[in-house]
Tab-separated table of C-alpha atoms in Angstrom:
chain	number	residue	atom	x	y	z
A	1	MET	CA	-14.102	-14.795	-13.962
A	2	SER	CA	-9.798	-14.591	-14.014
A	3	PRO	CA	-8.733	-13.693	-9.872
A	4	THR	CA	-7.677	-10.227	-9.752
A	5	SER	CA	-3.579	-10.457	-11.666
A	6	ASP	CA	-0.719	-9.191	-9.665
A	7	ALA	CA	-0.477	-6.153	-12.226
A	8	GLU	CA	-4.238	-4.702	-11.581
A	9	LEU	CA	-3.029	-4.282	-8.026
A	10	ARG	CA	-0.950	-1.717	-9.556
A	11	SER	CA	-2.521	1.812	-9.915
A	12	ASP	CA	-3.657	2.224	-13.296
A	13	CYS	CA	-5.302	6.131	-13.382
A	14	GLY	CA	-5.944	6.067	-17.051
A	15	SER	CA	-9.310	3.169	-15.895
A	16	CYS	CA	-9.706	5.660	-13.338
A	17	PHE	CA	-12.418	7.935	-12.392
A	18	GLY	CA	-10.045	10.101	-10.098
A	19	LEU	CA	-11.117	8.421	-6.701
A	20	CYS	CA	-8.294	9.253	-4.893
A	21	CYS	CA	-8.657	13.173	-5.560
A	22	VAL	CA	-11.881	13.346	-5.116
A	23	ALA	CA	-12.620	11.211	-2.188
A	24	LEU	CA	-9.888	11.649	0.083
A	25	PRO	CA	-9.453	14.981	2.642
A	26	PHE	CA	-6.076	16.327	3.512
A	27	THR	CA	-4.791	19.076	5.580
A	28	ALA	CA	-2.472	21.951	4.769
A	29	SER	CA	0.815	20.625	5.507
A	30	ALA	CA	4.444	19.372	4.491
A	31	ASP	CA	2.533	17.121	2.233
A	32	PHE	CA	-0.235	18.853	1.373
A	33	PRO	CA	-0.152	23.176	0.526
A	34	VAL	CA	-4.083	23.295	1.057
A	35	ASP	CA	-7.038	21.794	3.139
A	36	LYS	CA	-9.472	19.538	0.976
A	37	ASP	CA	-12.911	17.997	1.906
A	38	ALA	CA	-13.544	14.458	1.453
A	39	GLY	CA	-15.290	14.372	-2.128
A	40	THR	CA	-14.488	17.901	-2.735
A	41	PRO	CA	-12.635	17.281	-6.077
A	42	CYS	CA	-8.794	19.024	-6.158
A	43	ARG	CA	-8.178	21.661	-7.869
A	44	ASN	CA	-5.881	20.025	-10.479
A	45	LEU	CA	-8.046	17.096	-11.256
A	46	LEU	CA	-8.793	18.068	-15.119
A	47	ALA	CA	-11.805	17.010	-16.970
A	48	ASP	CA	-10.502	13.979	-18.297
A	49	PHE	CA	-10.044	13.028	-14.557
A	50	ARG	CA	-6.453	13.741	-14.898
A	51	CYS	CA	-3.541	15.225	-12.760
A	52	GLY	CA	-2.693	18.396	-14.032
A	53	ILE	CA	0.074	19.133	-12.549
A	54	HIS	CA	1.265	15.739	-12.758
A	55	SER	CA	5.072	16.281	-13.268
A	56	ARG	CA	5.178	18.401	-10.891
A	57	LEU	CA	3.298	17.297	-7.814
A	58	ARG	CA	6.762	17.822	-5.522
A	59	ASP	CA	7.233	21.287	-6.881
A	60	ASN	CA	4.082	22.192	-6.161
A	61	GLY	CA	3.700	21.317	-2.680
A	62	PHE	CA	1.427	17.567	-3.164
A	63	ALA	CA	4.563	15.346	-2.131
A	64	GLY	CA	1.558	13.698	-0.786
A	65	CYS	CA	0.417	12.460	-4.010
A	66	THR	CA	3.444	10.808	-5.095
A	67	VAL	CA	3.758	8.932	-2.296
A	68	PHE	CA	-0.005	7.317	-2.182
A	69	GLU	CA	-1.015	4.047	-3.343
A	70	CYS	CA	-4.509	2.572	-4.099
A	71	PHE	CA	-3.486	-0.634	-5.481
A	72	GLY	CA	-5.589	-1.384	-8.147
A	73	ALA	CA	-8.490	-0.175	-5.868
A	74	GLY	CA	-9.069	2.787	-8.415
A	75	GLN	CA	-9.904	1.065	-11.460
A	76	LYS	CA	-11.795	-1.754	-9.764
A	77	VAL	CA	-14.215	0.290	-8.635
A	78	SER	CA	-14.659	2.053	-11.432
A	79	GLN	CA	-14.080	-0.306	-14.385
A	80	VAL	CA	-15.902	-3.053	-12.191
A	81	THR	CA	-18.202	-1.516	-9.411
A	82	PHE	CA	-19.858	0.945	-11.350
A	83	GLY	CA	-19.187	-0.404	-14.463
A	84	GLY	CA	-17.620	2.380	-16.605
A	85	ARG	CA	-20.227	4.795	-14.833
A	86	ASP	CA	-18.257	7.817	-13.728
A	87	TRP	CA	-19.437	10.677	-10.780
A	88	ARG	CA	-19.296	12.888	-12.899
A	89	GLN	CA	-22.025	11.853	-15.714
A	90	HIS	CA	-23.401	10.391	-13.153
A	91	PRO	CA	-23.727	12.052	-10.176
A	92	GLY	CA	-25.703	10.476	-7.843
A	93	THR	CA	-22.684	7.412	-7.666
A	94	ALA	CA	-20.540	9.710	-6.259
A	95	ARG	CA	-21.017	9.275	-2.505
A	96	ARG	CA	-21.310	5.533	-3.051
A	97	MET	CA	-18.303	5.381	-5.116
A	98	PHE	CA	-16.341	7.176	-2.771
A	99	GLU	CA	-17.606	4.889	0.241
A	100	VAL	CA	-16.741	1.951	-1.708
A	101	PHE	CA	-13.284	3.262	-3.139
A	102	GLY	CA	-12.095	3.627	0.948
A	103	VAL	CA	-13.201	-0.443	1.615
A	104	MET	CA	-11.898	-1.516	-1.855
A	105	ARG	CA	-8.331	-0.019	-1.414
A	106	GLN	CA	-7.986	-2.267	1.984
A	107	LEU	CA	-8.960	-5.656	0.410
A	108	HIS	CA	-6.564	-4.582	-3.006
A	109	GLU	CA	-3.744	-4.052	0.151
A	110	LEU	CA	-4.583	-7.768	1.552
A	111	LEU	CA	-5.056	-9.043	-1.818
A	112	ALA	CA	-1.092	-7.642	-2.204
A	113	TYR	CA	0.143	-9.366	0.769
A	114	LEU	CA	-1.281	-12.637	0.416
A	115	GLY	CA	0.064	-12.862	-2.951
A	116	GLU	CA	3.509	-11.647	-1.875
A	117	ALA	CA	2.814	-14.718	1.074
A	118	LEU	CA	2.353	-17.151	-1.973
A	119	THR	CA	5.487	-16.808	-3.265
A	120	LEU	CA	7.509	-17.328	-0.311
A	121	PRO	CA	9.044	-21.271	-0.212
A	122	ARG	CA	9.333	-20.696	3.270
A	123	ALA	CA	5.476	-19.945	4.285
A	124	GLU	CA	4.414	-23.773	2.118
A	125	PRO	CA	2.897	-24.768	5.063
A	126	VAL	CA	-0.067	-22.140	4.758
A	127	HIS	CA	0.226	-22.032	0.991
A	128	GLU	CA	-3.796	-23.480	1.199
A	129	GLN	CA	-4.414	-21.263	3.417
A	130	LEU	CA	-3.342	-18.745	2.113
A	131	ARG	CA	-4.588	-19.839	-1.372
A	132	GLN	CA	-8.254	-20.208	0.165
A	133	ALA	CA	-7.861	-16.114	1.888
A	134	ARG	CA	-6.713	-14.733	-1.005
A	135	ALA	CA	-10.492	-16.040	-3.468
A	136	GLU	CA	-12.104	-15.175	-0.863
A	137	VAL	CA	-10.605	-11.418	-0.198
A	138	ASP	CA	-10.416	-11.802	-4.723
A	139	ARG	CA	-14.764	-12.536	-4.497
A	140	LEU	CA	-15.277	-9.935	-1.688
A	141	THR	CA	-13.324	-7.170	-4.521
A	142	ARG	CA	-16.168	-8.582	-7.417
A	143	THR	CA	-19.381	-8.091	-4.962
A	144	SER	CA	-22.017	-4.952	-5.066
A	145	ALA	CA	-21.674	-2.080	-3.914
A	146	GLU	CA	-24.116	-1.884	-1.189
A	147	GLU	CA	-22.603	-5.052	0.172
A	148	LEU	CA	-18.830	-3.927	-0.141
A	149	VAL	CA	-20.132	-0.632	2.373
A	150	ALA	CA	-21.578	-2.649	5.399
A	151	LEU	CA	-18.673	-5.476	4.353
A	152	ASP	CA	-16.590	-5.507	8.315
A	153	VAL	CA	-13.265	-4.719	7.140
A	154	ALA	CA	-11.417	-4.681	10.505
A	155	ALA	CA	-12.443	-8.423	10.905
A	156	GLN	CA	-11.610	-9.156	7.637
A	157	ARG	CA	-8.533	-7.794	8.343
A	158	ALA	CA	-7.812	-9.631	11.383
A	159	GLU	CA	-8.695	-12.769	9.674
A	160	VAL	CA	-5.771	-12.711	7.372
A	161	ASN	CA	-3.555	-11.107	9.529
A	162	VAL	CA	-3.448	-14.193	10.965
A	163	LEU	CA	-1.864	-15.945	8.149
A	164	LEU	CA	-0.125	-13.167	7.273
A	165	LEU	CA	1.505	-13.295	11.072
A	166	ARG	CA	2.407	-16.916	10.557
A	167	THR	CA	3.785	-16.383	7.256
A	168	SER	CA	6.248	-14.124	8.669
A	169	GLU	CA	7.882	-16.443	11.438
A	170	LEU	CA	8.436	-19.243	9.200
A	171	VAL	CA	10.496	-16.927	7.151
A	172	ARG	CA	12.053	-15.469	9.536
A	173	ALA	CA	12.608	-18.685	11.815
A	174	GLY	CA	15.396	-18.980	9.419
A	175	PHE	CA	17.405	-16.185	11.235
A	176	GLY	CA	17.469	-18.028	14.774
A	177	GLY	CA	17.506	-16.032	17.681
A	178	ARG	CA	19.058	-13.457	15.421
A	179	GLY	CA	15.865	-11.431	13.887
A	180	LYS	CA	15.370	-8.467	16.718
A	181	ASN	CA	11.427	-7.533	17.890
A	182	ARG	CA	10.742	-4.305	16.748
A	183	ARG	CA	6.780	-4.446	16.400
A	184	GLY	CA	4.548	-1.693	17.231
A	185	ALA	CA	8.288	0.233	18.249
A	186	ASP	CA	8.889	4.101	18.519
A	187	LEU	CA	11.851	4.361	16.111
A	188	MET	CA	11.516	8.222	14.913
A	189	GLY	CA	14.406	9.949	14.273
A	190	ALA	CA	16.312	6.574	15.627
A	191	ARG	CA	20.199	5.950	14.533
A	192	LEU	CA	20.187	2.815	12.836
A	193	ARG	CA	22.929	3.380	9.808
A	194	ASN	CA	24.577	0.548	9.431
A	195	ALA	CA	21.974	-1.784	11.813
A	196	ASP	CA	21.632	-5.853	10.942
A	197	LEU	CA	18.395	-5.988	10.913
A	198	ARG	CA	18.050	-9.223	9.255
A	199	GLY	CA	14.726	-11.130	9.648
A	200	ALA	CA	13.686	-8.009	12.308
A	201	ASN	CA	9.695	-7.673	12.930
A	202	LEU	CA	9.722	-4.347	12.158
A	203	ARG	CA	5.361	-4.669	11.889
A	204	GLY	CA	3.840	-1.146	12.543
A	205	ALA	CA	7.442	0.200	13.762
A	206	TYR	CA	7.176	3.756	13.636
A	207	LEU	CA	10.307	5.123	11.960
A	208	ILE	CA	10.011	8.329	10.461
A	209	ALA	CA	13.394	9.916	9.593
A	210	ALA	CA	14.890	7.153	10.480
A	211	ASP	CA	18.656	7.443	10.039
A	212	LEU	CA	18.502	3.529	7.788
A	213	ARG	CA	21.746	4.409	5.541
A	214	GLY	CA	22.895	1.121	4.933
A	215	ALA	CA	20.610	-0.690	6.961
A	216	ASP	CA	20.331	-4.597	5.804
A	217	LEU	CA	16.458	-5.274	5.976
A	218	ARG	CA	16.595	-8.748	4.281
A	219	SER	CA	13.569	-10.443	4.948
A	220	ALA	CA	12.284	-8.493	7.646
A	221	ASP	CA	8.707	-7.683	8.130
A	222	VAL	CA	7.406	-4.487	7.852
A	223	ILE	CA	4.256	-4.369	7.531
A	224	GLY	CA	2.395	-1.206	8.251
A	225	ALA	CA	5.243	0.361	9.331
A	226	ASP	CA	5.850	4.180	8.921
A	227	PHE	CA	8.721	4.907	6.444
A	228	ARG	CA	7.818	8.671	6.045
A	229	ASP	CA	11.296	10.656	5.363
A	230	ALA	CA	13.083	7.907	6.573
A	231	ASP	CA	16.781	7.308	5.195
A	232	LEU	CA	17.417	4.387	2.785
A	233	ARG	CA	20.501	5.178	1.178
A	234	GLY	CA	22.250	2.420	0.722
A	235	ALA	CA	19.505	-0.113	2.323
A	236	ASP	CA	19.408	-3.276	1.452
A	237	LEU	CA	15.357	-4.419	1.299
A	238	THR	CA	15.879	-7.304	-0.486
A	239	ASP	CA	13.128	-9.588	0.450
A	240	CYS	CA	12.201	-7.152	3.003
A	241	LEU	CA	8.505	-9.113	3.934
A	242	PHE	CA	5.501	-7.231	2.521
A	243	LEU	CA	6.571	-3.848	2.314
A	244	THR	CA	4.437	-1.580	-0.640
A	245	GLN	CA	5.399	0.966	-2.906
A	246	ALA	CA	3.739	4.144	-1.306
A	247	GLN	CA	6.253	2.999	1.928
A	248	LEU	CA	9.018	3.602	-0.634
A	249	ASN	CA	7.421	6.264	-1.835
A	250	ALA	CA	7.780	8.594	1.234
A	251	ALA	CA	11.183	7.571	2.213
A	252	ARG	CA	13.767	8.951	0.792
A	253	GLY	CA	16.716	6.918	-1.166
A	254	ASP	CA	19.604	6.334	-4.109
A	255	ALA	CA	20.541	4.873	-7.150
A	256	ALA	CA	22.602	2.284	-3.502
A	257	THR	CA	19.324	1.393	-2.377
A	258	THR	CA	18.680	-1.957	-3.472
A	259	VAL	CA	14.950	-2.437	-3.762
A	260	PRO	CA	12.466	-5.582	-4.200
A	261	PRO	CA	11.661	-6.595	-8.278
A	262	ALA	CA	8.361	-6.296	-7.856
A	263	LEU	CA	8.400	-2.878	-6.510
A	264	ALA	CA	9.530	0.340	-9.008
A	265	ARG	CA	12.435	3.296	-7.637
A	266	PRO	CA	10.632	6.117	-6.362
A	267	ALA	CA	11.190	8.858	-9.348
A	268	HIS	CA	12.215	11.659	-6.674
A	269	TRP	CA	14.777	9.719	-5.301
């Protein structure tokens, strides 16, 4: 079987059984207008598993839906793990399907990171290890529902993270001592306008509502960084390491924001 392609690591809602609209819970907040329990279908989910207000999500208070990205896990679970059997026609599969979705999303996220790492020339010293890790994670995505639910995902993430961190170090070494270490830093609301953050370590940093207008984030490692409501207008995100579509979707930007070619400029910008 062919390995999971980059295209398969992007959401294809038409091939999914609305899993994110059912499996995940949400709480009334700035992102959602109502509460919803895990395993309960969203009130906007139609019979064909499409969203009834997809083009008006933000207008109706469902901004959180426009931020979410499953990395293609939805269609993998729907069409591969469960062979096209949906939870409505086969209600006995529902609980297990929703459990598997959470695991698959994490595995697909790892595949995306590993795939990106393999495109980086400076990471060539660990390319073989990265290829082996990607092949193993890809194999896991094709195991049975029972095996997936029993998988120690945290251990898998920790193992892959060692390689991703080494990749980051190799890439950012080109910036010498200039790359700032802000790993896990609390930068909520920070004034970082026009900041030189080239090659910075921003892993897991809290950048909620930070002012990053005009900031230079080229080759900065932003894996796990929280960009909710961060102002990225005019910022340069070229070659930003491990930036995801979900992180972009959560932020604010404009036509002057330089977005990596592998990602799409959010419609709400």
